[in-house]
Amino acid sequence: MAPLSRLLFPALLVTGANAHFNVKYPEPIGFEDDSQGAGPCGGLDPDFSTNTVSDFHVGGDSIALLNGHAQVTWIFRATLDQTASGNWTQIFPIVQQSGYNMFCEPEVTVPEEFVGKKGIIGIVSNAPDGLLYACAAVSFVEGAGESQDVCTNSTDVTISFTGDDSLSAMVGEGTTTSDDDDTADPTSTASGSEETGTDDSSARSLRPTIFGVLSAVLMGAAFVV
Ligand SMILES: *[C@@H]1O[C@H](CO)[C@@H](O)[C@H](O)[C@H]1NC(C)=O
Ligand SMILES: *[C@@H]1O[C@H](CO)[C@@H](O)[C@H](O)[C@H]1NC(C)=O
Ligand SMILES: [Cu+2]
């Protein structure tokens, strides 16, 4: 009995710790799985007096992510608004990640004019369970960052450039005219969300099935124990 429950306990923990995604670099302001769907920072408010404030090199620095979904699209954005409430600049093209686990982009650049200021790096994931958010509090500095040990791509992950209207609607407020047009056009945003819904539908229907089977197996095993 004891060996079996020892086997089952880690299995239950793994099932319970079903994180949407984690930011491995730069250090995020925090992480709450339950509120990660709340923008702009996953249910957390940046606080530069208590958060770790990392240097982020405008000439190229790393954003390292641990993804808990089969397929997502990502947008990276930055703002000098320390409350993260707006004025976002897109800092990397939107990409799609297929496969779980690590995706790291080591050369994310930020506008030179951010140097010497503090602000927020925001990461938004369009996942099968909705839009998910994380933020890091940073100090923008000159030059290029050193390579980070945590900056890896998992072997079975593929990354491709893509479009995603619900993500591109999250940048550009008050920055460029073309981005303003995107944001102001409800038709393009609406059709974008529909497309995304269709793309994700297979993943969405698969997940509950897997969890249903897993739960049934675990519950069955628990009765045996
Ligand atoms: C918005 O960001 C730009 C840089 O992209 C900055 O020059 C400007 O001061 C910011 N505006 C506000 C209101 O924070
Ligand atoms: C991970 O893959 C992306 C997309 O191909 C690439 O830009 C990036 O440099 C890779 N990261 C590492 C650490 O090699
Ligand atoms: Cu999720």
mmCIF file with all atom_site columns, C-alpha atoms in Angstrom, residues 139-212:
data_model
loop_
_atom_site.group_PDB
_atom_site.id
_atom_site.type_symbol
_atom_site.label_atom_id
_atom_site.label_alt_id
_atom_site.label_comp_id
_atom_site.label_asym_id
_atom_site.label_entity_id
_atom_site.label_seq_id
_atom_site.pdbx_PDB_ins_code
_atom_site.Cartn_x
_atom_site.Cartn_y
_atom_site.Cartn_z
_atom_site.occupancy
_atom_site.B_iso_or_equiv
_atom_site.pdbx_formal_charge
_atom_site.auth_seq_id
_atom_site.auth_comp_id
_atom_site.auth_asym_id
_atom_site.auth_atom_id
_atom_site.pdbx_PDB_model_num
ATOM 1  C CA . SER A 1 139 ? 15.205  49.114 -15.208 1.00 0.00 ? 139 SER A CA 1
ATOM 2  C CA . PHE A 1 140 ? 16.067  49.741 -18.865 1.00 0.00 ? 140 PHE A CA 1
ATOM 3  C CA . VAL A 1 141 ? 19.807  49.921 -19.441 1.00 0.00 ? 141 VAL A CA 1
ATOM 4  C CA . GLU A 1 142 ? 22.184  50.451 -22.341 1.00 0.00 ? 142 GLU A CA 1
ATOM 5  C CA . GLY A 1 143 ? 23.775  47.626 -24.334 1.00 0.00 ? 143 GLY A CA 1
ATOM 6  C CA . ALA A 1 144 ? 23.103  43.922 -24.761 1.00 0.00 ? 144 ALA A CA 1
ATOM 7  C CA . GLY A 1 145 ? 22.462  41.484 -21.909 1.00 0.00 ? 145 GLY A CA 1
ATOM 8  C CA . GLU A 1 146 ? 24.597  38.455 -21.093 1.00 0.00 ? 146 GLU A CA 1
ATOM 9  C CA . SER A 1 147 ? 23.263  35.072 -22.115 1.00 0.00 ? 147 SER A CA 1
ATOM 10 C CA . GLN A 1 148 ? 21.252  33.413 -19.346 1.00 0.00 ? 148 GLN A CA 1
ATOM 11 C CA . ASP A 1 149 ? 21.486  29.752 -18.323 1.00 0.00 ? 149 ASP A CA 1
ATOM 12 C CA . VAL A 1 150 ? 17.700  29.593 -18.083 1.00 0.00 ? 150 VAL A CA 1
ATOM 13 C CA . CYS A 1 151 ? 17.408  30.757 -21.708 1.00 0.00 ? 151 CYS A CA 1
ATOM 14 C CA . THR A 1 152 ? 16.720  27.551 -23.651 1.00 0.00 ? 152 THR A CA 1
ATOM 15 C CA . ASN A 1 153 ? 14.255  26.156 -26.143 1.00 0.00 ? 153 ASN A CA 1
ATOM 16 C CA . SER A 1 154 ? 12.947  22.708 -25.289 1.00 0.00 ? 154 SER A CA 1
ATOM 17 C CA . THR A 1 155 ? 13.857  20.204 -27.994 1.00 0.00 ? 155 THR A CA 1
ATOM 18 C CA . ASP A 1 156 ? 10.287  19.370 -29.043 1.00 0.00 ? 156 ASP A CA 1
ATOM 19 C CA . VAL A 1 157 ? 9.148   23.010 -29.162 1.00 0.00 ? 157 VAL A CA 1
ATOM 20 C CA . THR A 1 158 ? 8.658   24.746 -32.505 1.00 0.00 ? 158 THR A CA 1
ATOM 21 C CA . ILE A 1 159 ? 8.353   28.506 -32.871 1.00 0.00 ? 159 ILE A CA 1
ATOM 22 C CA . SER A 1 160 ? 6.903   30.282 -35.877 1.00 0.00 ? 160 SER A CA 1
ATOM 23 C CA . PHE A 1 161 ? 5.990   33.861 -36.678 1.00 0.00 ? 161 PHE A CA 1
ATOM 24 C CA . THR A 1 162 ? 2.267   34.399 -36.903 1.00 0.00 ? 162 THR A CA 1
ATOM 25 C CA . GLY A 1 163 ? -0.503  36.977 -36.578 1.00 0.00 ? 163 GLY A CA 1
ATOM 26 C CA . ASP A 1 164 ? -2.970  37.267 -33.722 1.00 0.00 ? 164 ASP A CA 1
ATOM 27 C CA . ASP A 1 165 ? -5.448  40.153 -33.717 1.00 0.00 ? 165 ASP A CA 1
ATOM 28 C CA . SER A 1 166 ? -6.381  39.803 -30.052 1.00 0.00 ? 166 SER A CA 1
ATOM 29 C CA . LEU A 1 167 ? -2.699  40.100 -29.109 1.00 0.00 ? 167 LEU A CA 1
ATOM 30 C CA . SER A 1 168 ? -1.843  42.920 -31.521 1.00 0.00 ? 168 SER A CA 1
ATOM 31 C CA . ALA A 1 169 ? -4.769  44.875 -30.030 1.00 0.00 ? 169 ALA A CA 1
ATOM 32 C CA . MET A 1 170 ? -2.775  44.991 -26.773 1.00 0.00 ? 170 MET A CA 1
ATOM 33 C CA . VAL A 1 171 ? -0.051  47.319 -27.964 1.00 0.00 ? 171 VAL A CA 1
ATOM 34 C CA . GLY A 1 172 ? 0.201   50.721 -29.532 1.00 0.00 ? 172 GLY A CA 1
ATOM 35 C CA . GLU A 1 173 ? -2.172  52.866 -27.468 1.00 0.00 ? 173 GLU A CA 1
ATOM 36 C CA . GLY A 1 174 ? -0.922  56.356 -28.194 1.00 0.00 ? 174 GLY A CA 1
ATOM 37 C CA . THR A 1 175 ? 2.264   55.213 -29.938 1.00 0.00 ? 175 THR A CA 1
ATOM 38 C CA . THR A 1 176 ? 1.779   54.721 -33.677 1.00 0.00 ? 176 THR A CA 1
ATOM 39 C CA . THR A 1 177 ? -1.081  55.463 -36.049 1.00 0.00 ? 177 THR A CA 1
ATOM 40 C CA . SER A 1 178 ? -1.263  52.017 -37.607 1.00 0.00 ? 178 SER A CA 1
ATOM 41 C CA . ASP A 1 179 ? -1.514  50.347 -34.207 1.00 0.00 ? 179 ASP A CA 1
ATOM 42 C CA . ASP A 1 180 ? -4.240  52.798 -33.221 1.00 0.00 ? 180 ASP A CA 1
ATOM 43 C CA . ASP A 1 181 ? -6.192  51.741 -36.284 1.00 0.00 ? 181 ASP A CA 1
ATOM 44 C CA . ASP A 1 182 ? -5.951  48.102 -35.264 1.00 0.00 ? 182 ASP A CA 1
ATOM 45 C CA . THR A 1 183 ? -7.111  48.871 -31.757 1.00 0.00 ? 183 THR A CA 1
ATOM 46 C CA . ALA A 1 184 ? -10.003 51.024 -32.922 1.00 0.00 ? 184 ALA A CA 1
ATOM 47 C CA . ASP A 1 185 ? -11.311 48.519 -35.476 1.00 0.00 ? 185 ASP A CA 1
ATOM 48 C CA . PRO A 1 186 ? -13.757 46.250 -33.647 1.00 0.00 ? 186 PRO A CA 1
ATOM 49 C CA . THR A 1 187 ? -14.427 44.153 -36.767 1.00 0.00 ? 187 THR A CA 1
ATOM 50 C CA . SER A 1 188 ? -10.829 43.023 -37.174 1.00 0.00 ? 188 SER A CA 1
ATOM 51 C CA . THR A 1 189 ? -10.526 42.261 -33.462 1.00 0.00 ? 189 THR A CA 1
ATOM 52 C CA . ALA A 1 190 ? -13.753 40.268 -33.458 1.00 0.00 ? 190 ALA A CA 1
ATOM 53 C CA . SER A 1 191 ? -12.838 38.174 -36.482 1.00 0.00 ? 191 SER A CA 1
ATOM 54 C CA . GLY A 1 192 ? -9.381  37.668 -34.999 1.00 0.00 ? 192 GLY A CA 1
ATOM 55 C CA . SER A 1 193 ? -10.824 36.190 -31.822 1.00 0.00 ? 193 SER A CA 1
ATOM 56 C CA . GLU A 1 194 ? -13.018 33.845 -33.863 1.00 0.00 ? 194 GLU A CA 1
ATOM 57 C CA . GLU A 1 195 ? -10.045 32.620 -35.864 1.00 0.00 ? 195 GLU A CA 1
ATOM 58 C CA . THR A 1 196 ? -8.126  32.040 -32.647 1.00 0.00 ? 196 THR A CA 1
ATOM 59 C CA . GLY A 1 197 ? -11.068 30.139 -31.222 1.00 0.00 ? 197 GLY A CA 1
ATOM 60 C CA . THR A 1 198 ? -11.113 27.830 -34.218 1.00 0.00 ? 198 THR A CA 1
ATOM 61 C CA . ASP A 1 199 ? -7.350  27.263 -34.091 1.00 0.00 ? 199 ASP A CA 1
ATOM 62 C CA . ASP A 1 200 ? -7.488  26.331 -30.434 1.00 0.00 ? 200 ASP A CA 1
ATOM 63 C CA . SER A 1 201 ? -10.623 24.209 -30.529 1.00 0.00 ? 201 SER A CA 1
ATOM 64 C CA . SER A 1 202 ? -8.799  20.900 -30.941 1.00 0.00 ? 202 SER A CA 1
ATOM 65 C CA . ALA A 1 203 ? -6.539  21.655 -27.979 1.00 0.00 ? 203 ALA A CA 1
ATOM 66 C CA . ARG A 1 204 ? -9.516  22.864 -25.968 1.00 0.00 ? 204 ARG A CA 1
ATOM 67 C CA . SER A 1 205 ? -11.498 19.681 -26.521 1.00 0.00 ? 205 SER A CA 1
ATOM 68 C CA . LEU A 1 206 ? -8.458  17.479 -25.917 1.00 0.00 ? 206 LEU A CA 1
ATOM 69 C CA . ARG A 1 207 ? -7.543  18.898 -22.513 1.00 0.00 ? 207 ARG A CA 1
ATOM 70 C CA . PRO A 1 208 ? -10.735 18.043 -20.619 1.00 0.00 ? 208 PRO A CA 1
ATOM 71 C CA . THR A 1 209 ? -10.587 14.520 -22.076 1.00 0.00 ? 209 THR A CA 1
ATOM 72 C CA . ILE A 1 210 ? -7.035  14.006 -20.830 1.00 0.00 ? 210 ILE A CA 1
ATOM 73 C CA . PHE A 1 211 ? -7.902  15.407 -17.421 1.00 0.00 ? 211 PHE A CA 1
ATOM 74 C CA . GLY A 1 212 ? -11.078 13.349 -17.251 1.00 0.00 ? 212 GLY A CA 1
#
